[in-house]
């Protein structure tokens, strides 16, 4: 499959994530959109890694080029998991306080 | 070092000590202690001055250098005292008359509470100290220190009763007018330093011949500007009449006998410089003569006893400058001395009258005081005769010497001088007759309280009266007795450029006869006119102009004060308020307004922050890669 398809998919996913973050008010959905953006990036990393690695192996069977891209994906997944646990905790606390997960209720610090 | 140099510093030291004791202890010392300290300090300096006088009598002169005042590379100004005939004569006048006036003040100021009483004596002592510094300094810088010191004391003493706003204005006026003159003096010192590199009298006078005529003229005229301010000459004379706001002993000491003669002292001291510049000498003579006449006309119509004496002082100072201008330095210094006697006497006499009348100064409300104040009356009469120039009183000798020199120089000077002398005789006897003759015109209460002053006031009056009568005999003109002019011989080592005038004896007798006859007629006319029927109404016509002092104060107000005030108002309202304030406040307002607008961005809407963040990132990336990297990338992908 040509690399272009992966890129277009990742761009679509990332854009959906951005628009979701900007337009939705529900904190959980915004959270999910952030995950979507992270995963779009993950997808790109894996795709490019595979592309470069394939090209390098064709020239030299023992080449390690492009492997580090796949390692990054694991780091991102770990960080995302940590982020989710903290974020969900915030959302739970927020719900306890204002009985809502609408981010527009988060402007209490304004004044 | 000679004995004189060991003791000379004591002369100014005693008054300084008196100033410190009285000034610092004013809340603790009793009035009698203050009086003893104040008078004692001046008496001690008088005794030292007498001793110094005896030392220099033989013709010796000394310069005592104490410490370097300014010492910078090759530019050195020592703090030094000049002990010679001229300064010792002034020392005697200052400390002698100063002592009498201090003594008089102990009685005159007795109504003040003790702290103010001590303040008065502290100022007086500080004045005597500064005046002594002025005449003892051996260079122009030390003289300038004293010059400023007496100006300060004059200001403090004119405004002594600071509760009264008018007195404070008078004090400020005196100070400001003096500053104008001081600027001239200061510029003269700078000019001298630039051209000769020294300000010490000895060095300046020995090198003066190297000066070009233009430089000598400029220095002499600038010095004269200083003298104009201090000695109240046209155009800077208007402060002196207003200075009568101060207590009467102050008027006698500062504004008649000593401080105002500082200008004469300075010019007499600098006679070598003036001899190099005919222009400056003419200027001095003309300004002096004009002042003498102008002030005399004003004095004729004044009704305040002290104002008459003040204008008379201005007029007499004019005579002294006339003498200086025509080269009769001895005559001018002689007149300083006799004037110090009789004018101090007249002021103290006026003070005695004012004291008796409970601070009434208007002569229209006096009259008939002859019987009630016998000692004051007699001494005042002697003072009037002396100032009118009747022989053989002191004023006759000194004024005659100046007039004779003026005649030798230019007969027109003489004619105008005699006219001024006639006016002097007229207004003095108008004052005398209105005050002491006729009916008492004050209130009934005042009449009940009128009394002769205590002996602390009458003794100085009697001493000064005696001096006014006999003081002239130290300067008997040659026409009466050959080589009898003791003062001339005494001063000749200092006044080296004295212009001797030779005249036929018959001419001189005639001049004397004319001036005495005219003055005598003026006296008789004044007594005749005012003893029975004094001027009580408001003057009209020319008299009104004279009573309003030729409207000179109004003229200065219109020409100098008002425009300056207008300029200040413009600067305050336009430049200050809308310019500088506008700039400063505008900056503040701009920041305040900008902050208020920026504050709206912080809405608290998380969505808005996110949008802003993402848009910023997009913009940032577009800008960062504005070489087209992104577009190329996109193109590549699309292809």
XYZ file of C-alpha atoms in Angstrom:
750
model
C 0.000 0.000 0.000
C 1.390 3.416 -0.829
C 2.446 5.596 2.126
C 0.043 8.303 0.949
C -2.976 6.409 2.241
C -1.507 6.263 5.735
C -0.731 9.965 5.618
C -4.234 10.907 4.495
C -5.786 8.700 7.176
C -3.569 10.193 9.847
C -4.346 13.729 8.692
C -8.063 12.943 8.745
C -7.844 11.448 12.215
C -5.766 14.368 13.506
C -8.124 16.928 12.012
C -11.131 15.165 13.497
C -9.326 15.276 16.836
C -8.534 18.995 16.548
C -12.043 19.899 15.514
C -13.471 17.734 18.239
C -11.314 19.451 20.863
C -12.345 22.853 19.589
C -16.017 22.255 19.168
C -17.139 19.875 21.906
C -17.850 20.883 25.453
C -18.016 17.519 27.092
C -14.730 16.904 28.815
C -14.759 13.172 28.152
C -15.300 13.631 24.430
C -12.480 16.204 24.318
C -10.361 13.648 26.020
C -11.223 11.065 23.448
C -10.384 13.540 20.688
C -6.974 14.122 22.212
C -6.450 10.368 22.166
C -7.491 10.396 18.523
C -4.780 12.972 17.714
C -2.185 10.976 19.590
C -3.136 7.867 17.742
C -3.008 9.682 14.395
C 0.574 10.544 15.218
C 1.249 6.982 16.298
C -0.118 5.718 13.010
C 2.181 8.040 11.053
C 5.184 7.025 13.101
C 4.556 3.352 12.482
C 3.918 3.923 8.778
C 7.086 5.946 8.203
C 9.089 3.515 10.296
C 7.949 0.635 8.208
C 8.640 2.521 4.969
C 12.202 3.469 5.878
C 12.949 0.095 7.418
C 11.708 -1.740 4.346
C 13.910 0.388 2.066
C 16.967 -0.084 4.313
C 16.535 -3.855 4.644
C 16.353 -4.167 0.829
C 19.857 -2.680 0.682
C 21.295 -4.341 3.785
C 19.525 -7.244 5.494
C 20.997 -6.431 8.926
C 19.957 -2.720 8.896
C 18.218 -1.290 11.973
C 17.092 1.972 10.283
C 13.561 3.135 11.247
C 13.132 0.849 14.245
C 13.272 3.764 16.682
C 10.038 5.173 15.173
C 8.153 2.148 16.455
C 9.767 2.558 19.875
C 8.401 6.119 20.055
C 4.911 4.747 19.636
C 5.239 2.725 22.813
C 6.466 5.763 24.720
C 3.506 7.739 23.481
C 1.080 5.006 24.474
C 2.553 4.875 27.976
C 2.428 8.644 28.382
C -1.108 8.698 27.013
C -2.162 6.081 29.538
C -0.676 8.121 32.374
C -2.347 11.229 31.012
C -5.683 9.498 30.835
C -5.498 8.365 34.435
C -4.716 11.915 35.620
C -7.284 13.452 33.265
C -10.034 11.127 34.299
C -9.285 11.820 37.943
C -9.650 15.561 37.193
C -12.907 14.944 35.420
C -14.236 12.892 38.336
C -13.336 15.634 40.794
C -14.898 18.190 38.504
C -18.108 16.177 38.333
C -18.243 15.925 42.113
C -17.938 19.690 42.421
C -20.165 21.027 39.678
C -22.208 17.931 38.777
C -21.240 18.362 35.155
C -18.386 17.582 32.839
C -18.976 20.628 30.661
C -15.673 22.459 30.245
C -17.448 25.828 30.239
C -17.968 25.321 33.945
C -14.196 25.386 34.344
C -14.073 29.172 34.122
C -14.615 29.549 37.854
C -11.025 30.755 38.310
C -11.592 33.687 35.981
C -12.283 36.250 38.633
C 54.474 87.029 62.621
C 53.597 90.369 63.996
C 51.389 90.918 67.041
C 48.652 92.407 64.911
C 48.344 89.199 62.955
C 48.035 87.212 66.161
C 45.093 89.229 67.356
C 43.323 90.382 64.202
C 41.169 87.265 64.006
C 39.689 88.118 67.392
C 37.763 91.014 65.866
C 35.308 88.862 63.897
C 35.629 85.989 66.358
C 33.837 87.681 69.260
C 30.632 88.471 67.341
C 30.655 84.935 65.895
C 30.896 83.568 69.429
C 28.100 85.876 70.516
C 25.974 84.650 67.611
C 26.553 81.004 68.557
C 25.880 81.534 72.272
C 22.749 83.593 71.733
C 21.519 81.541 68.811
C 21.932 78.144 70.461
C 20.958 79.238 73.950
C 17.979 81.353 72.954
C 15.514 79.206 74.894
C 17.627 79.041 78.033
C 19.290 82.433 78.442
C 17.536 85.248 80.239
C 17.132 88.587 78.486
C 19.823 90.255 80.552
C 22.284 87.434 79.803
C 21.521 87.750 76.088
C 22.046 91.496 76.265
C 25.374 91.114 78.048
C 26.613 88.494 75.571
C 25.403 90.440 72.511
C 26.787 93.816 73.577
C 29.892 92.362 75.217
C 30.945 90.521 72.058
C 30.810 93.709 70.016
C 32.459 95.755 72.753
C 35.370 93.307 72.899
C 35.812 93.496 69.161
C 35.681 97.276 69.392
C 38.502 97.238 71.934
C 40.598 94.978 69.684
C 39.786 97.281 66.749
C 41.009 100.295 68.689
C 44.230 98.451 69.411
C 44.596 97.552 65.725
C 43.897 101.157 64.794
C 46.742 102.277 67.021
C 49.024 99.730 65.351
C 48.332 100.891 61.801
C 48.235 104.571 62.682
C 51.914 104.905 61.929
C 51.416 103.759 58.342
C 52.000 100.038 58.657
C 49.847 97.598 56.750
C 49.567 93.895 57.331
C 48.183 90.904 55.495
C 47.380 87.957 57.756
C 47.073 84.642 55.957
C 45.342 82.020 58.061
C 44.687 79.013 55.856
C 44.236 78.241 52.173
C 40.572 78.717 51.342
C 40.778 77.322 47.819
C 43.911 75.443 46.857
C 43.900 73.775 43.468
C 47.091 73.417 41.422
C 48.320 76.933 40.616
C 45.025 78.500 41.629
C 45.207 79.551 45.251
C 42.929 81.727 47.309
C 44.044 82.158 50.905
C 41.703 83.007 53.740
C 43.468 86.183 54.670
C 42.764 89.433 56.457
C 43.954 92.818 55.270
C 44.802 95.074 58.175
C 45.406 98.571 56.925
C 44.168 102.104 57.396
C 40.976 101.736 55.367
C 39.888 98.479 56.976
C 40.788 99.635 60.474
C 38.682 102.769 59.996
C 35.728 100.646 58.930
C 36.367 98.284 61.849
C 36.048 101.211 64.240
C 32.836 102.412 62.576
C 31.271 98.943 62.526
C 32.166 97.829 66.012
C 31.860 101.277 67.627
C 28.477 102.207 66.210
C 27.526 98.537 66.311
C 28.109 98.488 70.066
C 26.017 101.610 70.645
C 23.185 100.146 68.585
C 23.372 96.817 70.414
C 23.128 98.718 73.682
C 20.160 100.676 72.361
C 18.469 97.463 71.209
C 18.500 95.977 74.703
C 15.953 98.623 75.640
C 14.179 98.990 72.292
C 13.497 95.275 71.864
C 12.642 94.642 75.492
C 8.985 93.915 74.759
C 9.885 90.795 72.762
C 9.822 87.482 74.614
C 13.207 86.116 75.559
C 13.605 83.558 72.731
C 12.871 86.221 70.094
C 15.021 88.710 71.955
C 17.935 86.265 71.784
C 17.198 85.577 68.116
C 17.437 89.292 67.421
C 20.812 89.594 69.106
C 22.085 86.447 67.439
C 21.220 87.918 64.031
C 22.788 91.258 64.939
C 25.989 89.552 66.053
C 26.044 87.428 62.917
C 25.639 90.606 60.920
C 28.548 92.285 62.682
C 30.638 89.166 62.074
C 29.826 89.140 58.347
C 30.429 92.858 58.003
C 33.804 92.534 59.697
C 34.683 89.677 57.357
C 33.674 91.900 54.442
C 36.007 94.734 55.380
C 38.836 92.592 56.730
C 39.125 90.168 53.823
C 42.397 90.480 51.943
C 40.909 89.333 48.674
C 37.646 89.673 46.792
C 36.507 86.146 47.638
C 36.640 86.681 51.396
C 34.952 90.019 50.814
C 32.266 88.191 48.856
C 31.687 85.782 51.753
C 31.068 88.727 54.044
C 29.058 90.420 51.299
C 26.658 87.475 51.121
C 26.624 87.142 54.906
C 25.436 90.711 55.425
C 22.815 90.191 52.711
C 21.512 87.154 54.561
C 21.439 88.983 57.900
C 19.707 91.917 56.276
C 17.041 89.524 54.997
C 16.665 87.846 58.396
C 16.399 91.140 60.256
C 14.031 92.881 57.842
C 11.770 89.869 58.195
C 12.384 89.693 61.938
C 8.680 90.119 62.675
C 7.810 87.287 60.337
C 4.186 87.172 61.445
C 3.524 90.123 59.141
C 3.341 89.229 55.456
C 4.237 92.727 54.270
C 7.501 92.530 56.217
C 8.287 89.166 54.668
C 7.722 90.628 51.212
C 10.045 93.517 52.070
C 12.692 91.037 53.207
C 12.361 89.024 50.023
C 12.521 92.165 47.917
C 15.738 93.239 49.621
C 17.243 89.814 49.108
C 16.278 89.529 45.442
C 17.466 93.048 44.588
C 20.747 92.315 46.324
C 21.135 89.106 44.356
C 21.070 91.088 41.121
C 23.953 93.190 42.363
C 25.766 90.169 43.757
C 25.729 88.624 40.312
C 27.650 91.644 39.015
C 30.175 91.354 41.818
C 30.620 87.646 41.174
C 31.146 88.217 37.455
C 33.740 90.870 38.302
C 35.610 88.314 40.422
C 35.493 85.783 37.583
C 36.691 88.350 35.077
C 39.527 89.304 37.370
C 40.511 85.661 37.810
C 40.420 85.080 34.078
C 42.563 88.100 33.264
C 44.911 88.297 36.240
C 44.674 84.848 37.836
C 44.406 86.292 41.317
C 41.882 88.002 43.539
C 44.148 89.171 46.365
C 44.140 92.947 46.689
C 47.900 93.360 46.689
C 48.443 91.216 43.594
C 45.453 92.617 41.700
C 46.449 96.229 42.262
C 50.095 95.701 41.417
C 49.164 93.883 38.187
C 46.205 96.089 37.310
C 48.309 98.204 34.972
C 48.643 95.165 32.681
C 44.893 95.136 32.085
C 43.579 96.621 28.890
C 41.300 99.599 29.338
C 38.345 97.508 28.192
C 38.994 94.821 30.806
C 39.524 97.368 33.556
C 36.284 99.103 32.543
C 34.313 95.865 32.563
C 35.665 94.791 35.942
C 35.072 98.227 37.432
C 31.526 98.442 36.086
C 30.662 94.915 37.241
C 31.972 95.757 40.699
C 29.855 98.880 40.603
C 26.780 96.774 39.750
C 27.464 94.867 42.955
C 27.759 98.160 44.807
C 24.490 99.395 43.246
C 22.634 96.472 44.797
C 24.230 96.624 48.218
C 24.387 100.401 48.483
C 20.946 101.036 47.017
C 21.747 103.099 43.942
C 19.567 103.652 40.879
C 18.221 101.313 39.526
C 18.458 98.863 42.414
C 17.569 101.203 45.270
C 13.901 100.333 45.852
C 14.622 97.660 48.422
C 16.107 100.067 50.963
C 12.960 102.091 51.763
C 10.989 98.852 52.072
C 13.691 97.455 54.336
C 12.405 99.854 56.993
C 10.016 97.006 57.893
C 12.754 95.719 60.189
C 13.151 96.922 63.782
C 14.550 100.475 63.985
C 17.981 99.527 65.423
C 18.389 97.276 62.384
C 17.629 100.190 60.100
C 20.209 102.233 61.959
C 22.949 99.615 61.953
C 22.472 97.812 58.660
C 20.503 100.130 56.435
C 22.210 103.376 57.352
C 25.567 103.035 59.063
C 27.290 99.911 57.850
C 25.979 97.410 55.299
C 24.838 99.926 52.717
C 28.274 101.528 52.807
C 29.870 98.218 51.789
C 29.637 99.322 48.166
C 31.584 102.503 48.946
C 34.164 100.466 50.811
C 34.530 98.119 47.868
C 35.031 100.887 45.333
C 37.385 102.826 47.610
C 39.325 99.619 48.120
C 39.445 99.054 44.350
C 40.396 102.659 43.584
C 43.353 101.433 41.534
C 41.012 99.649 39.131
C 38.745 102.675 38.815
C 41.655 104.961 38.116
C 42.268 102.889 34.971
C 38.832 103.477 33.560
C 37.433 106.929 33.007
C 34.169 105.484 31.706
C 33.545 103.602 34.940
C 34.373 106.679 37.002
C 31.947 108.820 35.033
C 29.284 106.154 35.401
C 29.796 106.018 39.163
C 29.618 109.792 39.457
C 26.515 110.132 37.293
C 24.612 107.281 38.939
C 25.570 108.617 42.358
C 24.462 112.133 41.547
C 21.221 110.977 39.943
C 20.440 108.820 42.963
C 21.251 111.665 45.342
C 18.802 114.006 43.602
C 16.114 111.444 42.833
C 15.929 110.068 46.365
C 15.988 113.572 47.829
C 12.907 114.567 45.815
C 11.048 111.505 47.061
C 12.034 112.152 50.674
C 10.347 115.565 50.557
C 6.866 114.065 50.434
C 7.154 110.984 52.618
C 5.139 110.903 55.833
C 6.602 107.835 57.483
C 9.428 108.953 59.760
C 11.586 105.969 58.791
C 10.825 106.280 55.066
C 12.121 109.865 55.079
C 15.321 108.686 56.701
C 15.564 105.758 54.280
C 15.358 107.991 51.207
C 17.755 110.358 52.887
C 20.162 107.435 53.269
C 19.814 106.545 49.586
C 20.472 110.177 48.735
C 23.548 110.421 50.986
C 24.906 107.185 49.518
C 24.511 108.873 46.151
C 26.779 111.674 47.384
C 29.371 109.143 48.440
C 29.322 107.588 44.978
C 29.600 111.040 43.462
C 32.726 111.491 45.578
C 34.115 108.144 44.430
C 33.319 108.962 40.827
C 35.212 112.244 40.869
C 38.198 110.624 42.544
C 37.620 112.061 46.021
C 38.020 108.692 47.732
C 38.932 110.208 51.059
C 35.888 112.449 50.876
C 33.633 109.462 50.195
C 35.074 107.453 53.077
C 34.897 110.557 55.266
C 31.229 110.926 54.387
C 30.665 107.233 55.150
C 32.003 107.891 58.608
C 30.133 111.109 59.381
C 26.998 109.695 57.775
C 27.311 106.632 60.012
C 27.333 108.973 63.016
C 24.469 111.249 62.141
C 22.271 108.774 60.299
C 22.579 106.177 63.066
C 21.732 109.013 65.451
C 18.694 110.027 63.401
C 17.430 106.466 63.094
C 17.907 105.796 66.786
C 16.202 109.104 67.522
C 13.343 108.060 65.260
C 13.287 104.736 67.089
C 13.039 106.591 70.376
C 10.101 108.589 69.011
C 8.426 105.440 67.686
C 9.004 103.720 71.019
C 7.455 106.638 72.866
C 4.490 106.762 70.465
C 3.798 103.022 70.759
C 4.840 102.077 67.252
C 3.313 105.026 65.467
C 5.507 106.006 62.506
C 3.343 108.534 60.699
C 4.658 112.036 61.380
C 1.215 113.494 60.700
C 0.073 111.879 63.940
C 2.976 113.230 66.008
C 3.839 116.836 66.675
C 4.725 118.758 69.796
C 7.125 116.130 71.085
C 9.772 118.723 71.908
C 8.796 119.038 75.557
C 7.915 115.411 76.116
C 11.127 113.931 74.719
C 13.811 116.515 75.568
C 16.902 114.336 75.042
C 15.576 112.745 71.855
C 14.598 116.172 70.584
C 17.970 117.740 71.213
C 19.997 114.879 69.753
C 17.682 114.610 66.744
C 18.122 118.335 66.122
C 21.903 117.963 66.227
C 21.660 115.081 63.761
C 19.487 117.162 61.428
C 21.913 120.064 61.517
C 24.784 117.697 60.820
C 23.107 116.103 57.810
C 22.050 119.495 56.486
C 25.724 120.412 56.331
C 25.869 123.367 58.687
C 29.359 124.251 59.867
C 31.013 123.175 62.050
C 28.995 119.964 62.309
C 30.453 116.802 60.837
C 28.229 116.658 57.745
C 29.530 120.015 56.580
C 33.138 118.873 56.277
C 32.508 115.631 54.495
C 29.847 116.931 52.133
C 31.898 120.013 51.369
C 34.887 117.887 50.496
C 32.823 115.861 48.019
C 31.226 118.964 46.518
C 34.558 120.727 46.169
C 35.993 117.719 44.334
C 32.879 117.624 42.157
C 33.344 121.297 41.303
C 36.940 120.689 40.321
C 35.740 117.875 38.093
C 32.709 119.537 36.565
C 30.827 122.593 37.926
C 27.501 121.087 36.833
C 28.033 118.197 39.272
C 28.595 120.779 41.948
C 25.439 122.703 41.081
C 23.261 119.603 41.170
C 24.977 118.473 44.359
C 24.153 121.762 46.058
C 20.549 121.467 44.895
C 20.438 118.012 46.481
C 21.975 119.378 49.658
C 19.290 122.061 49.803
C 16.588 119.410 49.416
C 18.283 117.371 52.150
C 18.164 120.328 54.514
C 14.533 120.974 53.566
C 13.162 117.475 54.076
C 15.133 116.859 57.256
C 13.787 119.997 58.846
C 10.311 119.268 57.535
C 10.601 115.986 59.388
C 12.036 117.657 62.455
C 9.474 120.459 62.595
C 6.493 118.202 61.916
C 7.555 115.744 64.583
C 8.671 117.991 67.390
C 6.860 121.309 66.908
C 3.216 122.334 66.884
C 0.317 120.585 68.603
C 0.237 116.921 69.527
C -1.884 115.185 66.891
C -1.957 111.607 68.166
C -4.734 109.921 70.147
C -5.450 110.900 73.715
C -4.142 107.567 74.949
C -0.822 108.027 73.124
C -0.490 111.520 74.580
C -0.933 110.091 78.032
C 1.757 107.463 77.492
C 4.433 109.518 75.721
C 7.601 109.313 77.774
C 11.337 109.790 77.353
C 13.156 106.542 76.577
C 15.253 104.671 79.165
C 18.922 105.497 79.558
C 20.076 102.468 77.509
C 18.524 104.306 74.566
C 19.410 107.880 75.405
C 23.094 107.223 76.140
C 23.820 105.944 72.603
C 21.886 108.959 71.318
C 24.060 111.323 73.286
C 27.302 109.622 72.267
C 26.308 109.671 68.611
C 25.181 113.281 68.879
C 28.575 114.203 70.245
C 30.281 112.348 67.395
C 27.994 114.016 64.848
C 28.985 117.391 66.165
C 32.732 116.937 66.452
C 33.327 114.051 64.006
C 34.131 116.432 61.183
C 37.240 117.831 62.776
C 39.370 114.925 61.668
C 38.965 116.155 58.103
C 39.418 119.916 58.168
C 39.920 121.151 54.614
C 43.177 122.749 53.651
C 41.544 126.078 53.159
C 41.014 126.465 56.911
C 44.266 125.082 58.167
C 47.201 123.685 56.291
C 47.809 119.925 56.710
C 44.940 119.597 59.162
C 43.173 116.860 57.190
C 44.066 114.003 59.517
C 41.900 111.483 57.701
C 43.529 112.215 54.363
C 46.983 111.566 55.765
C 45.774 108.492 57.550
C 44.199 106.919 54.458
C 46.766 107.979 51.884
C 48.678 104.649 51.899
C 45.531 102.820 50.738
C 43.818 105.378 48.553
C 46.787 105.766 46.260
C 44.904 107.088 43.258
C 43.190 109.939 45.098
C 42.811 112.775 42.618
C 44.071 115.905 44.274
C 42.254 119.059 43.253
C 43.765 122.432 43.656
C 41.558 125.432 43.874
C 41.941 129.079 44.665
C 41.062 129.605 48.318
C 38.676 132.340 47.346
C 36.812 129.963 45.027
C 36.581 127.375 47.745
C 35.294 129.895 50.280
C 32.721 131.015 47.763
C 31.536 127.455 47.074
C 31.240 126.756 50.777
C 29.430 129.999 51.333
C 26.924 129.305 48.579
C 26.138 125.753 49.678
C 25.828 126.695 53.345
C 23.681 129.713 52.553
C 21.318 127.700 50.354
C 21.035 124.946 52.951
C 20.416 127.519 55.693
C 17.647 129.150 53.662
C 16.089 125.717 53.095
C 16.229 125.018 56.828
C 14.612 128.293 57.824
C 11.961 127.930 55.146
C 11.129 124.383 56.275
C 10.929 125.303 59.950
C 8.854 128.334 59.194
C 6.527 126.395 56.923
C 5.955 123.253 58.947
C 6.310 124.153 62.629
C 2.939 125.919 62.807
C 1.040 124.326 59.951
C 2.249 120.852 59.037
C 1.193 119.113 55.834
C -1.632 116.832 56.872
C -3.738 116.454 53.772
C -3.199 114.291 50.763
C -0.682 115.782 48.335
C -1.781 116.777 44.843
C -0.046 117.179 41.484
C 3.708 116.779 41.551
C 3.559 116.237 45.300
C 1.390 113.196 44.703
C 3.930 111.811 42.232
C 6.689 112.337 44.796
C 4.622 110.810 47.597
C 4.202 107.775 45.350
C 7.984 107.639 44.833
C 7.804 108.603 41.148
C 5.834 105.359 40.666
C 9.124 103.492 40.315
C 7.837 100.449 42.161
C 4.827 100.396 39.847
C 7.144 100.780 36.845
C 9.319 97.860 37.949
C 6.174 95.907 38.618
C 4.899 96.554 35.103
C 8.229 96.108 33.307
C 9.822 93.233 35.200
C 7.504 91.550 37.652
C 4.313 91.316 35.587
C 5.928 89.942 32.386
C 7.907 87.429 34.433
C 4.794 86.467 36.298
C 2.891 86.124 33.020
C 5.639 83.947 31.598
C 5.558 81.798 34.709
C 1.797 81.386 34.423
C 2.160 80.322 30.785
C 4.944 77.901 31.685
C 2.888 76.509 34.519
C -0.400 76.119 32.664
C 0.797 75.239 29.171
C 4.237 73.675 29.390
C 3.907 72.085 32.795
C 0.257 71.062 32.955
C -0.479 70.052 29.358
C 3.059 69.359 28.171
C 5.044 67.542 30.810
C 2.101 66.390 32.905
C 0.322 65.344 29.701
C 3.258 63.223 28.622
C 3.568 61.502 31.982
C -0.144 61.019 32.552
C -0.617 60.024 28.900
C 1.845 57.157 29.290
C -0.023 55.974 32.352
C -3.405 56.281 30.638
C -2.205 54.416 27.553
C -0.944 51.497 29.601
C -4.124 51.479 31.632
C -6.374 51.502 28.567
C -4.293 48.852 26.779
C -4.385 46.603 29.806
C -8.134 46.903 30.051
C -8.497 45.769 26.419
C -6.017 42.922 26.809
C -7.772 41.780 29.954
C -10.810 40.797 27.868
C -8.741 38.030 26.242
C -8.589 36.215 29.524
C -12.211 35.075 29.306
C -11.878 31.841 31.272
C -13.398 29.959 28.336
C -11.179 26.916 27.918
C -12.433 26.456 24.368
C -11.353 29.929 23.433
C -7.877 29.278 24.831
C -7.600 26.103 22.848
C -8.725 27.777 19.653
C -6.211 30.532 20.198
C -3.512 27.985 20.871
C -4.195 25.991 17.742
C -4.553 29.003 15.522
C -1.305 30.320 16.941
C 0.457 27.062 16.228
C -0.831 27.082 12.659
C 0.211 30.672 12.127
C 3.537 29.995 13.779
C 4.209 27.095 11.510
C 3.223 29.004 8.425
C 5.536 31.819 9.398
C 8.343 29.561 10.495
C 8.323 27.622 7.268
C 7.470 30.552 5.067
C 10.056 29.443 2.565
C 7.305 27.161 1.261
C 8.441 23.940 2.924
C 4.934 23.090 4.034
C 3.345 23.912 0.705
C 5.998 21.894 -1.065
C 5.374 19.023 1.279
C 1.657 19.184 0.685
C 2.176 19.399 -3.085
C 4.459 16.425 -2.970
C 1.915 14.412 -1.015
C -0.929 15.344 -3.344
C 1.118 14.373 -6.338
